[in-house]
Coordinates of C-alpha atoms in Angstrom, one line a residue:
M1266 CA -14.8 1.6 -22.3
T1267 CA -13.6 3.3 -19.3
E1268 CA -9.9 4.0 -18.8
T1269 CA -9.4 1.5 -16.7
A1270 CA -10.7 -1.1 -18.6
E1271 CA -9.0 0.2 -21.6
K1272 CA -5.3 -0.1 -20.0
H1273 CA -6.7 -3.6 -18.9
S1274 CA -7.4 -4.7 -22.3
T1275 CA -3.9 -2.8 -23.8
G1276 CA -2.1 -4.6 -21.3
S1277 CA -3.8 -8.1 -22.0
R1278 CA -3.2 -7.8 -25.5
R1279 CA 0.9 -7.1 -24.7
L1280 CA 1.0 -10.2 -22.8
K1281 CA -0.3 -12.2 -25.1
L1282 CA 1.4 -10.9 -28.2
L1283 CA 4.9 -11.3 -25.9
T1284 CA 3.7 -14.7 -25.1
H1285 CA 3.3 -15.7 -28.6
A1286 CA 6.9 -14.1 -29.7
L1287 CA 8.5 -15.6 -27.4
D1288 CA 7.0 -19.3 -28.4
S1289 CA 8.0 -18.3 -32.0
G1290 CA 11.7 -17.0 -31.2
A1291 CA 10.7 -13.6 -32.1
A1292 CA 13.3 -11.8 -30.7
S1293 CA 13.6 -8.5 -32.6
Q1294 CA 9.8 -8.1 -32.5
I1295 CA 9.8 -8.6 -28.4
S1296 CA 13.0 -6.0 -28.4
S1297 CA 11.1 -3.2 -30.3
L1298 CA 7.6 -3.7 -28.4
L1299 CA 9.5 -3.4 -25.2
A1300 CA 11.6 -0.4 -26.4
S1301 CA 8.5 1.2 -27.3
L1302 CA 7.3 0.7 -23.5
H1303 CA 7.8 2.9 -20.7
A1304 CA 10.0 1.3 -17.5
A1305 CA 7.0 1.1 -15.3
E1306 CA 4.9 -1.1 -18.3
I1307 CA 7.7 -3.0 -19.1
A1308 CA 8.4 -3.9 -15.3
D1309 CA 4.2 -4.9 -15.3
L1310 CA 4.9 -7.5 -18.3
L1311 CA 8.1 -9.5 -16.7
E1312 CA 6.2 -9.7 -13.3
S1313 CA 3.4 -11.3 -15.7
F1314 CA 6.1 -14.3 -16.7
P1315 CA 7.3 -17.3 -15.0
H1316 CA 11.0 -17.8 -14.3
G1317 CA 12.7 -18.5 -17.8
P1318 CA 10.3 -16.5 -19.9
R1319 CA 11.3 -13.3 -17.5
E1320 CA 14.8 -13.9 -17.7
I1321 CA 14.8 -14.0 -21.9
L1322 CA 12.5 -10.8 -22.0
W1323 CA 15.0 -8.9 -19.4
D1324 CA 17.5 -9.8 -21.6
L1325 CA 16.0 -8.3 -24.6
V1326 CA 15.3 -4.9 -22.7
N1327 CA 17.1 -1.7 -23.8
P1328 CA 20.2 -1.3 -21.4
D1329 CA 18.9 2.5 -20.9
D1330 CA 15.4 1.3 -19.8
R1331 CA 16.8 -1.4 -17.4
G1332 CA 17.8 0.9 -13.9
E1333 CA 14.4 2.7 -14.1
T1334 CA 12.3 -0.8 -15.1
L1335 CA 14.2 -2.3 -12.0
V1336 CA 13.0 0.7 -9.7
H1337 CA 9.4 -0.4 -10.7
L1338 CA 9.6 -4.3 -10.0
N1339 CA 8.3 -5.6 -6.6
D1340 CA 11.2 -6.7 -4.4
E1341 CA 11.4 -10.0 -5.4
V1342 CA 11.2 -10.2 -8.8
R1343 CA 13.5 -7.3 -8.8
T1344 CA 16.3 -9.4 -6.3
G1345 CA 15.8 -12.6 -8.9
L1346 CA 16.9 -10.3 -11.7
I1347 CA 19.8 -8.7 -10.0
D1348 CA 21.1 -11.8 -8.8
E1349 CA 21.7 -13.1 -12.6
M1350 CA 23.4 -9.8 -13.6
N1351 CA 27.2 -9.3 -13.1
T1352 CA 28.9 -6.5 -11.6
A1353 CA 29.8 -4.3 -14.6
D1354 CA 26.2 -4.4 -16.0
L1355 CA 24.8 -4.1 -12.4
V1356 CA 26.8 -0.7 -12.3
A1357 CA 25.8 0.4 -15.9
V1358 CA 22.1 0.3 -14.8
T1359 CA 22.5 2.5 -11.8
D1360 CA 23.9 5.4 -14.1
G1361 CA 21.6 8.3 -14.5
L1362 CA 19.1 7.4 -12.2
D1363 CA 17.6 10.0 -9.7
A1364 CA 18.9 10.1 -6.2
D1365 CA 15.5 8.8 -4.9
D1366 CA 15.5 5.8 -7.2
L1367 CA 19.0 4.8 -6.6
A1368 CA 18.1 4.5 -3.1
D1369 CA 15.2 2.3 -4.0
L1370 CA 17.4 -0.2 -5.6
F1371 CA 20.7 0.2 -3.5
Q1372 CA 18.9 -1.9 -0.7
D1373 CA 18.9 -5.0 -3.1
L1374 CA 22.9 -4.7 -4.7
P1375 CA 25.5 -6.5 -3.5
D1376 CA 27.9 -4.7 -1.5
A1377 CA 30.7 -5.1 -4.3
V1378 CA 28.6 -3.2 -6.3
T1379 CA 27.2 -0.2 -4.3
R1380 CA 31.2 0.2 -3.3
E1381 CA 31.6 0.8 -6.8
V1382 CA 28.7 2.9 -7.7
L1383 CA 29.6 5.1 -4.9
Q1384 CA 33.2 5.3 -5.8
S1385 CA 32.0 6.1 -9.8
M1386 CA 29.6 8.7 -8.5
G1387 CA 30.8 12.8 -8.6
R1388 CA 30.6 14.2 -4.8
Q1389 CA 27.7 16.2 -5.3
N1390 CA 25.6 12.9 -6.3
R1391 CA 27.2 11.3 -3.8
E1392 CA 25.9 13.6 -1.0
R1393 CA 22.8 13.8 -2.6
L1394 CA 22.5 9.7 -2.3
V1395 CA 23.2 9.4 1.3
A1396 CA 21.0 12.0 2.0
V1397 CA 17.9 10.1 0.5
L1398 CA 19.4 6.7 2.2
H1399 CA 19.5 8.7 5.6
Y1400 CA 15.8 7.7 5.9
Q1401 CA 13.2 5.2 6.2
E1402 CA 12.1 4.2 2.3
D1403 CA 8.6 4.6 4.5
T1404 CA 9.0 7.8 4.9
A1405 CA 8.9 11.4 3.4
G1406 CA 12.8 11.5 3.5
G1407 CA 13.3 8.2 1.5
L1408 CA 10.7 9.4 -1.0
M1409 CA 11.9 13.0 -1.7
N1410 CA 14.4 13.8 -4.4
V1411 CA 17.3 16.2 -3.9
D1412 CA 16.9 17.8 -7.2
T1413 CA 15.4 21.1 -6.6
V1414 CA 14.9 24.6 -8.0
T1415 CA 15.4 27.2 -5.1
V1416 CA 15.3 31.3 -5.4
R1417 CA 15.5 33.7 -2.8
A1418 CA 12.4 36.3 -1.5
D1419 CA 14.9 39.4 -1.8
V1420 CA 15.2 39.0 -5.4
T1421 CA 13.0 40.2 -8.1
L1422 CA 10.3 37.9 -10.4
D1423 CA 12.4 39.0 -13.4
V1424 CA 15.8 37.6 -12.2
V1425 CA 13.8 34.5 -11.4
L1426 CA 12.8 34.3 -14.9
R1427 CA 16.2 34.9 -16.3
Y1428 CA 18.0 32.4 -13.8
L1429 CA 15.4 29.5 -15.1
R1430 CA 16.1 30.7 -18.8
L1431 CA 19.8 29.9 -18.3
H1432 CA 18.9 26.1 -16.7
I1433 CA 18.8 23.5 -19.6
D1434 CA 17.3 21.0 -17.4
I1435 CA 14.7 21.8 -14.8
P1436 CA 13.1 18.6 -12.7
D1437 CA 10.2 16.9 -14.0
D1438 CA 6.6 18.2 -12.3
T1439 CA 8.2 20.9 -11.2
D1440 CA 5.2 23.1 -10.9
K1441 CA 6.3 25.4 -8.2
L1442 CA 10.1 26.8 -7.3
I1443 CA 10.9 26.7 -3.0
V1444 CA 11.8 29.9 -1.7
V1445 CA 14.7 29.4 0.8
D1446 CA 17.1 31.9 3.1
R1447 CA 20.8 32.2 2.7
H1448 CA 21.2 29.0 5.3
D1449 CA 18.7 26.8 3.1
N1450 CA 15.8 27.2 5.7
Y1451 CA 12.2 26.8 3.8
Q1452 CA 10.4 29.8 3.3
G1453 CA 7.6 29.7 1.5
L1454 CA 6.6 28.9 -2.3
L1455 CA 6.7 30.5 -5.7
P1456 CA 3.9 28.7 -8.4
L1457 CA 5.3 29.0 -11.7
T1458 CA 1.7 30.4 -12.7
T1459 CA 2.0 33.4 -10.1
L1460 CA 5.4 33.7 -11.5
L1461 CA 4.0 34.1 -15.1
T1462 CA 1.0 36.4 -14.5
N1463 CA 2.5 39.1 -11.9
D1464 CA 4.5 42.3 -12.4
P1465 CA 8.5 41.1 -13.2
E1466 CA 9.7 43.9 -11.2
L1467 CA 7.9 42.8 -8.0
L1468 CA 10.1 40.7 -5.3
V1469 CA 9.5 37.2 -4.9
A1470 CA 8.7 38.1 -1.3
S1471 CA 5.8 39.8 -2.0
V1472 CA 3.9 37.2 -4.2
M1473 CA 5.2 34.1 -2.3
D1474 CA 3.2 31.4 -0.9
R1475 CA 3.8 31.7 2.9
D1476 CA 1.2 29.3 4.3
T1477 CA 1.9 26.0 2.8
V1478 CA 4.0 23.9 5.2
A1479 CA 6.6 21.8 4.2
I1480 CA 6.5 18.1 5.1
T1481 CA 9.0 16.8 7.7
A1482 CA 11.5 13.8 6.4
A1483 CA 10.2 11.6 9.4
T1484 CA 6.5 12.0 8.2
P1485 CA 5.1 8.6 7.0
D1486 CA 4.3 7.9 3.6
T1487 CA 1.3 7.1 4.0
E1488 CA 0.3 10.6 5.5
V1489 CA 2.3 11.9 2.8
A1490 CA -0.2 10.3 0.3
R1491 CA -2.9 12.0 2.5
L1492 CA -1.7 15.2 2.1
F1493 CA -1.2 15.2 -1.4
E1494 CA -4.6 13.7 -2.2
T1495 CA -5.9 16.4 0.4
H1496 CA -4.5 19.6 -0.8
D1497 CA -4.1 18.2 -4.6
L1498 CA -0.5 18.6 -4.3
V1499 CA 1.6 17.9 -7.5
S1500 CA 5.0 18.5 -5.4
A1501 CA 5.7 19.3 -1.8
P1502 CA 9.2 20.7 -0.1
V1503 CA 10.6 18.0 2.4
T1504 CA 12.2 19.9 5.4
S1505 CA 14.3 18.6 8.5
E1506 CA 12.7 19.1 11.9
T1507 CA 14.7 22.4 12.2
G1508 CA 13.1 23.8 9.0
K1509 CA 15.7 23.1 6.7
L1510 CA 15.4 22.3 2.7
L1511 CA 16.0 18.5 1.9
G1512 CA 14.2 18.1 -1.3
R1513 CA 10.9 17.7 -2.6
I1514 CA 8.6 14.7 -3.0
T1515 CA 6.5 14.7 -6.5
I1516 CA 3.2 13.0 -7.6
D1517 CA 4.5 10.1 -9.3
D1518 CA 6.2 8.9 -6.4
V1519 CA 2.9 9.3 -4.3
V1520 CA 1.3 7.2 -6.8
D1521 CA 3.6 4.6 -6.0
V1522 CA 2.8 4.9 -2.5
I1523 CA -1.2 4.9 -3.0
R1524 CA -0.6 1.6 -5.2
E1525 CA 1.4 0.0 -2.7
D1526 CA -0.3 0.7 0.0
A1527 CA -4.0 -0.4 -1.7
D1528 CA -2.5 -4.0 -2.8
H1529 CA -0.6 -4.4 0.9
S1530 CA -4.2 -3.8 2.0
L1531 CA -5.6 -6.3 -0.1
L1532 CA -3.3 -9.1 0.0
S1533 CA -2.9 -8.7 3.6
L1534 CA -6.0 -9.8 4.4
A1535 CA -4.9 -12.9 3.3
G1536 CA -1.6 -13.4 5.0
L1537 CA 0.4 -12.4 1.6
D1538 CA 2.6 -9.8 0.6
E1539 CA 2.5 -7.3 -2.1
E1540 CA 6.0 -7.7 -2.8
D1541 CA 5.9 -11.7 -3.2
D1542 CA 6.4 -12.9 -7.1
T1543 CA 3.3 -13.8 -8.5
F1544 CA 5.3 -16.7 -10.1
A1545 CA 7.6 -17.8 -7.4
P1546 CA 8.5 -21.4 -7.1
V1547 CA 5.8 -23.8 -5.9
I1548 CA 7.8 -24.6 -3.1
K1549 CA 8.6 -21.2 -1.5
S1550 CA 4.9 -20.0 -2.2
A1551 CA 3.7 -23.0 -0.1
R1552 CA 6.4 -22.4 2.2
R1553 CA 5.1 -18.9 2.6
R1554 CA 1.6 -19.7 2.9
A1555 CA 1.5 -22.6 5.0
V1556 CA 2.5 -20.3 8.3
W1557 CA -1.2 -18.5 7.9
L1558 CA -2.6 -22.0 6.9
G1559 CA -1.1 -23.0 9.8
I1560 CA -2.5 -20.4 12.4
N1561 CA -5.9 -20.6 10.8
L1562 CA -6.0 -24.4 11.5
A1563 CA -4.7 -23.5 15.2
T1564 CA -8.2 -21.3 15.7
A1565 CA -10.1 -24.0 13.4
F1566 CA -9.3 -26.7 16.4
L1567 CA -10.2 -24.0 18.9
A1568 CA -13.7 -23.7 17.1
S1569 CA -13.8 -27.4 17.0
W1570 CA -12.9 -27.7 20.8
V1571 CA -15.9 -25.7 21.4
I1572 CA -18.4 -27.7 19.1
G1573 CA -17.0 -31.0 21.3
L1574 CA -18.1 -29.8 24.4
F1575 CA -21.6 -29.8 23.2
Q1576 CA -21.4 -33.1 21.8
A1577 CA -24.0 -34.7 23.8
T1578 CA -26.5 -31.7 23.4
L1579 CA -26.0 -32.2 19.6
E1580 CA -26.5 -36.1 19.4
Q1581 CA -30.0 -35.5 21.0
I1582 CA -30.9 -32.4 18.9
V1583 CA -29.5 -32.9 15.3
A1584 CA -30.7 -29.5 14.0
L1585 CA -28.5 -27.3 16.2
A1586 CA -25.6 -28.9 14.0
V1587 CA -27.6 -28.2 10.5
L1588 CA -28.2 -24.6 11.8
M1589 CA -25.0 -24.0 13.5
P1590 CA -22.9 -22.5 10.4
I1591 CA -25.3 -19.8 10.1
V1592 CA -24.5 -18.0 13.9
A1593 CA -21.1 -18.3 12.8
S1594 CA -21.3 -17.2 9.1
M1595 CA -23.6 -14.2 9.6
G1596 CA -21.1 -13.2 12.7
G1597 CA -18.0 -13.5 10.5
V1598 CA -19.6 -11.2 7.6
A1599 CA -20.8 -8.8 10.4
G1600 CA -17.6 -8.4 12.1
S1601 CA -15.8 -8.2 8.6
Q1602 CA -17.7 -4.8 7.6
T1603 CA -16.6 -3.3 10.8
L1604 CA -13.0 -4.6 10.7
I1605 CA -12.4 -3.2 7.3
I1606 CA -14.1 0.1 7.9
V1607 CA -11.6 0.5 11.1
I1608 CA -8.7 -0.6 9.2
R1609 CA -9.4 1.8 6.5
G1610 CA -10.0 4.7 8.9
L1611 CA -6.9 4.1 10.9
A1612 CA -4.8 4.2 7.8
L1613 CA -6.4 7.5 6.1
G1614 CA -6.0 8.8 9.7
Q1615 CA -9.8 9.4 9.9
I1616 CA -10.2 7.5 13.4
C1617 CA -8.2 7.6 16.7
N1618 CA -8.9 7.2 20.6
S1619 CA -10.9 10.4 20.0
N1620 CA -13.7 9.3 18.0
A1621 CA -13.4 5.4 18.1
R1622 CA -16.1 5.7 21.3
W1623 CA -18.5 7.4 18.7
L1624 CA -17.9 4.9 16.4
M1625 CA -18.7 1.8 18.9
Y1626 CA -21.7 3.1 19.4
K1627 CA -22.9 3.5 15.9
E1628 CA -21.4 0.0 14.7
L1629 CA -22.8 -1.6 17.9
A1630 CA -26.6 0.0 16.7
V1631 CA -25.8 -0.9 13.2
S1632 CA -25.0 -4.8 14.3
A1633 CA -28.1 -4.7 16.6
L1634 CA -30.6 -3.4 13.8
N1635 CA -29.1 -5.8 11.3
G1636 CA -29.1 -8.7 13.9
I1637 CA -32.4 -8.2 15.1
A1638 CA -33.5 -7.8 11.2
W1639 CA -32.2 -11.3 10.2
A1640 CA -32.9 -12.9 13.3
I1641 CA -36.5 -12.9 12.6
V1642 CA -36.1 -14.1 9.5
V1643 CA -33.8 -17.0 10.2
A1644 CA -35.8 -17.9 13.3
V1645 CA -39.1 -17.9 11.3
I1646 CA -37.6 -20.5 8.6
A1647 CA -35.9 -22.3 11.3
A1648 CA -39.2 -23.0 13.0
T1649 CA -41.2 -24.0 10.0
W1650 CA -38.3 -26.0 8.9
F1651 CA -37.9 -28.2 11.8
Q1652 CA -41.5 -27.7 13.4
D1653 CA -40.2 -26.2 16.6
R1654 CA -40.8 -22.6 18.2
T1655 CA -38.0 -22.8 20.6
I1656 CA -35.3 -24.0 18.2
G1657 CA -36.3 -20.5 16.2
I1658 CA -36.2 -18.5 19.3
I1659 CA -32.6 -19.9 20.1
I1660 CA -31.1 -19.0 16.5
G1661 CA -32.5 -15.9 16.4
A1662 CA -31.5 -15.0 20.2
A1663 CA -27.9 -16.5 19.1
L1664 CA -27.8 -14.3 15.9
V1665 CA -28.5 -11.1 17.6
I1666 CA -25.9 -11.6 20.2
N1667 CA -23.2 -13.1 17.4
L1668 CA -23.7 -9.9 15.4
V1669 CA -23.1 -7.4 18.6
I1670 CA -19.9 -9.4 19.6
A1671 CA -18.9 -9.5 15.9
A1672 CA -18.7 -5.5 15.6
L1673 CA -17.3 -5.3 19.3
A1674 CA -14.3 -7.3 18.1
G1675 CA -14.3 -5.8 14.8
L1676 CA -14.0 -2.5 16.4
S1677 CA -11.5 -3.4 18.4
I1678 CA -9.0 -6.2 17.1
P1679 CA -7.5 -3.2 14.9
F1680 CA -6.5 -1.2 17.7
L1681 CA -5.4 -3.6 19.8
L1682 CA -2.9 -5.3 17.2
K1683 CA -1.9 -1.5 16.5
T1684 CA -1.1 -1.0 20.2
M1685 CA 1.2 -4.3 19.8
K1686 CA 2.9 -2.8 16.6
I1687 CA 1.2 -5.5 14.7
D1688 CA -0.2 -4.9 11.3
P1689 CA -4.2 -5.0 11.5
A1690 CA -4.4 -6.1 8.1
N1691 CA -2.4 -9.0 8.4
A1692 CA -3.8 -10.6 11.5
G1693 CA -7.4 -8.7 11.6
T1694 CA -9.5 -11.4 9.6
V1695 CA -7.8 -14.4 11.4
I1696 CA -8.8 -13.0 14.8
L1697 CA -12.1 -11.8 14.2
T1698 CA -12.9 -15.4 12.2
T1699 CA -12.0 -17.3 15.8
V1700 CA -14.2 -15.0 17.7
T1701 CA -16.8 -14.9 15.8
D1702 CA -17.2 -18.7 15.4
V1703 CA -16.1 -19.9 19.0
V1704 CA -18.8 -17.0 20.4
G1705 CA -21.4 -18.1 17.6
F1706 CA -20.9 -21.7 18.6
M1707 CA -20.9 -21.0 22.2
V1708 CA -23.9 -19.1 22.4
F1709 CA -25.7 -21.1 19.9
L1710 CA -25.1 -24.3 21.5
G1711 CA -25.2 -23.2 25.0
L1712 CA -29.0 -21.7 24.8
G1713 CA -29.9 -25.0 23.1
T1714 CA -28.5 -26.9 26.1
I1715 CA -30.5 -25.0 28.4
F1716 CA -33.5 -24.7 27.1
L1717 CA -34.0 -27.9 25.0
I1718 CA -31.8 -30.6 26.7

């Protein structure tokens, strides 16, 4: 069994066990199970239950685990649980959270709670929190943790080792120390492996890594994830535009970004949001989805209007009505293939204006080749089915034209939407479907009108 399948199986067993325990009222059994889990695992289970059972489970979560559990929940579920908690409990759950986690939670807390939390914090912790809150959540500054271990370049490795031994707690995922000058300007990195395997009398300056460039605070989180993936990073320093060290990002935060981005890419294709509660009330979910259904309905009426233009043709030649969906369907699939490739490339930074022309030629060539190959197959089937060679030629020609147009649309739509500051994953599919339907029907029925009527 693969690791992913094993985790899925474990999650299913826990879900069934909790459901059974809830049905039987075994509160002690539920508390014991939840206490044995990581906060992220508790969050996954809470998101798997509807309202009612979810609140019962939340009441049984260990108070010490509640803060970190809230951080791992999606926004809608988190907000729902926060609304049910009183001010004292909310202040208590924030105690002990890292500055970056507390910053994520702060936006969902009531104003009265945030004021009380800030008043209860020491000056240093308050400054750390304010430093993170200064940046957008989806940037390196919003992801960073201000807990860092810094050293100076003009000390020996022996001094650094003795300094580390005096520290009771070293931040998690510390694989390297950050070298700064007396003004906290970033100078380089000192990997722990370098520290442990070199002569203790050497200066930090002689062995530190000067080549690794720090990530600026304004860098988008998707670019941060790409850097971590490309360079196999466990942690990375974050600096201001002037080079002043602000904090560091660790791999656990980047994994969250990758997961959220994957969820966003998948759900956006259906006009949904990764932060939506799977078990939200019916009316709330219906209202959200109604918007995209309405948009799709408008585009469907447009396609129907195009068909209506050729009503006389369809009444005379029924075969066209039978074959019409094939052209639109093939165009939709071909266009979606190009659309997904382009959206993925834009997200990963692999596609930009400089190489878009080459990609366009490639996608047009692929669509033309596939169009010709499948047009021959469809033409032969249609001609044999209706005993009319002209119908076969018409649908074959329409198929080639629609596949080429679909590839062009699949490539250009994401760039157009991005220029308009609209997420291509949200609206790209709806627009593409409209284009392939309208063009497919127009070309096929238009050719039918010209050559058959």
